[in-house]
Amino acid sequence: MEIETKEFRTSKNQTGALTFIEGCKDILFEINRVYYIYDVAPGERRGFHAHKTLEQYLICVHGSCKILLDNGMEQSTVQLADPNEGLYVGPGTWREMYDFSDGAVLLVLASDYYTEDDYIRDYQAFLDYVRNEGIR
Ligand code: T46
């Protein structure tokens, strides 16, 4: 399946690095929520859901982690290990996050507020959803 990553603009010099992300320029959806995942214990796996409408960019701003994406027909795995790389995850995509390195921080820019109604947390329900909605 097609994976959409984006390299955000970064200023680097001898004093360090600074990555910047601007609404409407770098991210085409309106950013309504930011959250971050950290302190993930070794071997833990998170996610196991899809969203009906939510769009997100996932950025591992410290350390590394892997993301499994599944569109109901195909799966792909991406390693995020660069703080200026964003992975787009759109609606109708099952995701699992795993292999978090020690101290990893996964930052997420989301198009909407949190609502449990937007989640599909059962894999068979996800398969039915993408087939019925004609997403894939
Ligand atoms: C996603 C992946 C990448 C809130 O109350 N507000 C929030 O904004 C979020 C994101 C979560 N929560 C609550 C819901 C659960 O009781 O925090 C708890 C943990 O959430 P969840 O188990 O959904 O976390 P992950 O890491 O499995 O998934 C999260 C996002 O929920 C999800 O949208 O795409 O990160």
PDB file of C-alpha atoms and ligand atoms in Angstrom:
ATOM      1  CA  MET A   1       0.000   0.000   0.000  1.00  0.00           C
ATOM      2  CA  GLU A   2       1.076   3.565  -0.621  1.00  0.00           C
ATOM      3  CA  ILE A   3       2.890   5.233   2.254  1.00  0.00           C
ATOM      4  CA  GLU A   4       2.866   9.002   2.473  1.00  0.00           C
ATOM      5  CA  THR A   5       5.744  10.567   4.343  1.00  0.00           C
ATOM      6  CA  LYS A   6       6.857  14.163   4.404  1.00  0.00           C
ATOM      7  CA  GLU A   7      10.134  15.772   5.333  1.00  0.00           C
ATOM      8  CA  PHE A   8       9.503  18.946   7.270  1.00  0.00           C
ATOM      9  CA  ARG A   9      11.748  21.961   6.817  1.00  0.00           C
ATOM     10  CA  THR A  10      14.633  22.063   9.240  1.00  0.00           C
ATOM     11  CA  SER A  11      17.214  24.663  10.168  1.00  0.00           C
ATOM     12  CA  LYS A  12      20.484  23.104  11.256  1.00  0.00           C
ATOM     13  CA  ASN A  13      23.705  24.717  12.366  1.00  0.00           C
ATOM     14  CA  GLN A  14      26.451  24.133  14.893  1.00  0.00           C
ATOM     15  CA  THR A  15      24.078  25.062  17.740  1.00  0.00           C
ATOM     16  CA  GLY A  16      21.527  22.384  16.916  1.00  0.00           C
ATOM     17  CA  ALA A  17      18.486  21.688  14.754  1.00  0.00           C
ATOM     18  CA  LEU A  18      15.018  23.199  14.560  1.00  0.00           C
ATOM     19  CA  THR A  19      12.178  21.672  12.565  1.00  0.00           C
ATOM     20  CA  PHE A  20       9.095  23.746  11.815  1.00  0.00           C
ATOM     21  CA  ILE A  21       5.623  22.819  10.609  1.00  0.00           C
ATOM     22  CA  GLU A  22       3.211  25.442   9.331  1.00  0.00           C
ATOM     23  CA  GLY A  23      -0.533  25.013   9.003  1.00  0.00           C
ATOM     24  CA  CYS A  24      -1.894  25.153   5.419  1.00  0.00           C
ATOM     25  CA  LYS A  25       1.655  24.948   4.044  1.00  0.00           C
ATOM     26  CA  ASP A  26       3.087  21.714   5.431  1.00  0.00           C
ATOM     27  CA  ILE A  27      -0.130  20.178   6.743  1.00  0.00           C
ATOM     28  CA  LEU A  28      -3.172  20.525   4.534  1.00  0.00           C
ATOM     29  CA  PHE A  29      -5.773  19.624   7.136  1.00  0.00           C
ATOM     30  CA  GLU A  30      -6.613  21.950   9.992  1.00  0.00           C
ATOM     31  CA  ILE A  31      -4.678  20.919  13.099  1.00  0.00           C
ATOM     32  CA  ASN A  32      -7.191  20.775  15.945  1.00  0.00           C
ATOM     33  CA  ARG A  33      -5.310  18.566  18.375  1.00  0.00           C
ATOM     34  CA  VAL A  34      -1.758  17.641  19.290  1.00  0.00           C
ATOM     35  CA  TYR A  35      -0.859  14.712  21.519  1.00  0.00           C
ATOM     36  CA  TYR A  36       2.245  12.672  22.171  1.00  0.00           C
ATOM     37  CA  ILE A  37       2.998   9.141  23.267  1.00  0.00           C
ATOM     38  CA  TYR A  38       6.014   8.396  25.442  1.00  0.00           C
ATOM     39  CA  ASP A  39       7.229   6.139  28.270  1.00  0.00           C
ATOM     40  CA  VAL A  40       6.214   3.111  26.225  1.00  0.00           C
ATOM     41  CA  ALA A  41       7.587   0.011  27.948  1.00  0.00           C
ATOM     42  CA  PRO A  42       9.794  -2.338  25.918  1.00  0.00           C
ATOM     43  CA  GLY A  43       7.777  -4.750  23.809  1.00  0.00           C
ATOM     44  CA  GLU A  44       4.506  -2.837  24.167  1.00  0.00           C
ATOM     45  CA  ARG A  45       2.323  -2.389  21.124  1.00  0.00           C
ATOM     46  CA  ARG A  46      -0.348   0.307  20.841  1.00  0.00           C
ATOM     47  CA  GLY A  47      -2.995   1.372  18.407  1.00  0.00           C
ATOM     48  CA  PHE A  48      -5.037  -1.577  17.104  1.00  0.00           C
ATOM     49  CA  HIS A  49      -7.658   0.664  15.591  1.00  0.00           C
ATOM     50  CA  ALA A  50      -8.651   2.736  12.576  1.00  0.00           C
ATOM     51  CA  HIS A  51     -10.444   6.056  12.321  1.00  0.00           C
ATOM     52  CA  LYS A  52     -13.525   6.845  10.275  1.00  0.00           C
ATOM     53  CA  THR A  53     -12.642  10.458   9.473  1.00  0.00           C
ATOM     54  CA  LEU A  54      -9.525  11.541  11.388  1.00  0.00           C
ATOM     55  CA  GLU A  55      -6.385  12.601   9.533  1.00  0.00           C
ATOM     56  CA  GLN A  56      -3.057  12.647  11.310  1.00  0.00           C
ATOM     57  CA  TYR A  57       0.677  13.145  10.938  1.00  0.00           C
ATOM     58  CA  LEU A  58       2.865  10.983  13.162  1.00  0.00           C
ATOM     59  CA  ILE A  59       6.349  12.275  13.955  1.00  0.00           C
ATOM     60  CA  CYS A  60       8.811  10.458  16.168  1.00  0.00           C
ATOM     61  CA  VAL A  61      10.473  13.552  17.632  1.00  0.00           C
ATOM     62  CA  HIS A  62      12.836  11.523  19.809  1.00  0.00           C
ATOM     63  CA  GLY A  63      14.105   7.960  19.353  1.00  0.00           C
ATOM     64  CA  SER A  64      12.377   5.599  16.966  1.00  0.00           C
ATOM     65  CA  CYS A  65       9.328   3.408  16.583  1.00  0.00           C
ATOM     66  CA  LYS A  66       7.613   1.357  13.910  1.00  0.00           C
ATOM     67  CA  ILE A  67       4.148   1.861  12.509  1.00  0.00           C
ATOM     68  CA  LEU A  68       2.145  -0.881  10.853  1.00  0.00           C
ATOM     69  CA  LEU A  69      -0.485   0.407   8.436  1.00  0.00           C
ATOM     70  CA  ASP A  70      -3.223  -1.773   6.984  1.00  0.00           C
ATOM     71  CA  ASN A  71      -5.865  -0.640   4.490  1.00  0.00           C
ATOM     72  CA  GLY A  72      -7.852  -3.868   4.679  1.00  0.00           C
ATOM     73  CA  MET A  73      -6.094  -5.367   1.662  1.00  0.00           C
ATOM     74  CA  GLU A  74      -2.418  -4.682   2.196  1.00  0.00           C
ATOM     75  CA  GLN A  75      -0.083  -3.909   5.066  1.00  0.00           C
ATOM     76  CA  SER A  76       3.078  -1.813   5.229  1.00  0.00           C
ATOM     77  CA  THR A  77       5.509  -1.042   7.979  1.00  0.00           C
ATOM     78  CA  VAL A  78       7.366   2.218   8.391  1.00  0.00           C
ATOM     79  CA  GLN A  79      10.124   3.019  10.824  1.00  0.00           C
ATOM     80  CA  LEU A  80      10.055   6.572  12.127  1.00  0.00           C
ATOM     81  CA  ALA A  81      13.475   7.585  13.382  1.00  0.00           C
ATOM     82  CA  ASP A  82      13.916  11.123  12.140  1.00  0.00           C
ATOM     83  CA  PRO A  83      12.385  14.100  13.962  1.00  0.00           C
ATOM     84  CA  ASN A  84      11.770  15.942  10.694  1.00  0.00           C
ATOM     85  CA  GLU A  85       9.843  13.098   9.036  1.00  0.00           C
ATOM     86  CA  GLY A  86       6.051  12.909   9.242  1.00  0.00           C
ATOM     87  CA  LEU A  87       3.903   9.919   8.334  1.00  0.00           C
ATOM     88  CA  TYR A  88       0.403  10.690   7.081  1.00  0.00           C
ATOM     89  CA  VAL A  89      -2.293   8.332   8.362  1.00  0.00           C
ATOM     90  CA  GLY A  90      -5.746   8.946   6.958  1.00  0.00           C
ATOM     91  CA  PRO A  91      -9.216   7.533   7.542  1.00  0.00           C
ATOM     92  CA  GLY A  92      -9.874   3.839   7.042  1.00  0.00           C
ATOM     93  CA  THR A  93      -6.344   2.779   7.973  1.00  0.00           C
ATOM     94  CA  TRP A  94      -5.683   0.281  10.739  1.00  0.00           C
ATOM     95  CA  ARG A  95      -2.527   1.231  12.703  1.00  0.00           C
ATOM     96  CA  GLU A  96      -0.296  -0.388  15.267  1.00  0.00           C
ATOM     97  CA  MET A  97       2.737   1.294  16.863  1.00  0.00           C
ATOM     98  CA  TYR A  98       5.528  -0.861  18.243  1.00  0.00           C
ATOM     99  CA  ASP A  99       9.288  -1.272  18.724  1.00  0.00           C
ATOM    100  CA  PHE A 100       9.540   2.008  20.611  1.00  0.00           C
ATOM    101  CA  SER A 101      13.155   2.730  21.471  1.00  0.00           C
ATOM    102  CA  ASP A 102      14.038   3.735  25.000  1.00  0.00           C
ATOM    103  CA  GLY A 103      12.843   7.318  25.525  1.00  0.00           C
ATOM    104  CA  ALA A 104      10.982   7.516  22.212  1.00  0.00           C
ATOM    105  CA  VAL A 105       8.389  10.285  21.856  1.00  0.00           C
ATOM    106  CA  LEU A 106       5.747   9.989  19.135  1.00  0.00           C
ATOM    107  CA  LEU A 107       4.108  13.336  18.390  1.00  0.00           C
ATOM    108  CA  VAL A 108       0.762  13.363  16.582  1.00  0.00           C
ATOM    109  CA  LEU A 109      -0.902  16.269  14.765  1.00  0.00           C
ATOM    110  CA  ALA A 110      -4.598  15.506  14.355  1.00  0.00           C
ATOM    111  CA  SER A 111      -7.355  17.062  12.291  1.00  0.00           C
ATOM    112  CA  ASP A 112     -10.020  16.856  14.954  1.00  0.00           C
ATOM    113  CA  TYR A 113     -10.788  16.654  18.644  1.00  0.00           C
ATOM    114  CA  TYR A 114     -10.817  13.333  20.427  1.00  0.00           C
ATOM    115  CA  THR A 115     -14.028  11.386  20.106  1.00  0.00           C
ATOM    116  CA  GLU A 116     -14.349   7.662  20.692  1.00  0.00           C
ATOM    117  CA  ASP A 117     -17.120   7.573  18.040  1.00  0.00           C
ATOM    118  CA  ASP A 118     -14.497   7.997  15.336  1.00  0.00           C
ATOM    119  CA  TYR A 119     -12.591   4.848  16.375  1.00  0.00           C
ATOM    120  CA  ILE A 120     -13.009   1.346  14.988  1.00  0.00           C
ATOM    121  CA  ARG A 121     -11.265  -0.863  17.526  1.00  0.00           C
ATOM    122  CA  ASP A 122     -12.331  -4.271  16.261  1.00  0.00           C
ATOM    123  CA  TYR A 123     -10.370  -5.650  13.289  1.00  0.00           C
ATOM    124  CA  GLN A 124     -13.307  -7.488  11.685  1.00  0.00           C
ATOM    125  CA  ALA A 125     -15.478  -4.370  12.067  1.00  0.00           C
ATOM    126  CA  PHE A 126     -12.665  -2.417  10.364  1.00  0.00           C
ATOM    127  CA  LEU A 127     -12.608  -4.851   7.411  1.00  0.00           C
ATOM    128  CA  ASP A 128     -16.401  -4.611   7.089  1.00  0.00           C
ATOM    129  CA  TYR A 129     -16.206  -0.812   7.321  1.00  0.00           C
ATOM    130  CA  VAL A 130     -13.632  -0.321   4.539  1.00  0.00           C
ATOM    131  CA  ARG A 131     -15.455  -2.751   2.265  1.00  0.00           C
ATOM    132  CA  ASN A 132     -18.910  -1.284   2.904  1.00  0.00           C
ATOM    133  CA  GLU A 133     -17.755   2.310   2.656  1.00  0.00           C
ATOM    134  CA  GLY A 134     -15.886   1.528  -0.551  1.00  0.00           C
ATOM    135  CA  ILE A 135     -12.744   3.122   0.884  1.00  0.00           C
ATOM    136  CA  ARG A 136     -10.617   0.397  -0.693  1.00  0.00           C
TER     137      ARG A 136
HETATM  138  C1  T46 B   1      -3.923   7.056  17.003  1.00  0.00           C
HETATM  139  C2  T46 B   1      -2.613   6.606  17.556  1.00  0.00           C
HETATM  140  C3  T46 B   1      -1.452   6.970  16.681  1.00  0.00           C
HETATM  141  C4  T46 B   1      -7.957  10.951  25.051  1.00  0.00           C
HETATM  142  O1  T46 B   1      -8.703  11.111  26.028  1.00  0.00           O
HETATM  143  N1  T46 B   1      -7.694  11.995  24.212  1.00  0.00           N
HETATM  144  C5  T46 B   1      -6.901  11.880  23.117  1.00  0.00           C
HETATM  145  O2  T46 B   1      -6.692  12.870  22.385  1.00  0.00           O
HETATM  146  C6  T46 B   1      -6.315  10.595  22.834  1.00  0.00           C
HETATM  147  C7  T46 B   1      -5.431  10.411  21.609  1.00  0.00           C
HETATM  148  C8  T46 B   1      -6.570   9.556  23.671  1.00  0.00           C
HETATM  149  N2  T46 B   1      -7.381   9.744  24.775  1.00  0.00           N
HETATM  150  C9  T46 B   1      -7.607   8.614  25.690  1.00  0.00           C
HETATM  151  C10 T46 B   1      -8.358   7.440  25.104  1.00  0.00           C
HETATM  152  C11 T46 B   1      -7.801   6.265  25.871  1.00  0.00           C
HETATM  153  O3  T46 B   1      -8.521   6.108  27.082  1.00  0.00           O
HETATM  154  O4  T46 B   1      -6.330   8.109  26.070  1.00  0.00           O
HETATM  155  C12 T46 B   1      -6.378   6.702  26.210  1.00  0.00           C
HETATM  156  C13 T46 B   1      -5.325   6.037  25.339  1.00  0.00           C
HETATM  157  O5  T46 B   1      -5.726   6.160  23.970  1.00  0.00           O
HETATM  158  P1  T46 B   1      -5.507   4.988  22.905  1.00  0.00           P
HETATM  159  O6  T46 B   1      -5.566   3.674  23.586  1.00  0.00           O
HETATM  160  O7  T46 B   1      -6.437   5.229  21.767  1.00  0.00           O
HETATM  161  O8  T46 B   1      -3.985   5.275  22.469  1.00  0.00           O
HETATM  162  P2  T46 B   1      -3.160   4.653  21.273  1.00  0.00           P
HETATM  163  O9  T46 B   1      -1.739   4.981  21.535  1.00  0.00           O
HETATM  164  O10 T46 B   1      -3.513   3.224  21.051  1.00  0.00           O
HETATM  165  O11 T46 B   1      -3.675   5.462  19.973  1.00  0.00           O
HETATM  166  C14 T46 B   1      -3.410   6.850  19.840  1.00  0.00           C
HETATM  167  C15 T46 B   1      -4.663   7.599  19.347  1.00  0.00           C
HETATM  168  O12 T46 B   1      -5.747   7.317  20.225  1.00  0.00           O
HETATM  169  C16 T46 B   1      -5.053   7.229  17.948  1.00  0.00           C
HETATM  170  O13 T46 B   1      -5.990   8.159  17.450  1.00  0.00           O
HETATM  171  O14 T46 B   1      -4.091   7.126  15.796  1.00  0.00           O
HETATM  172  O15 T46 B   1      -2.358   7.049  18.891  1.00  0.00           O
END
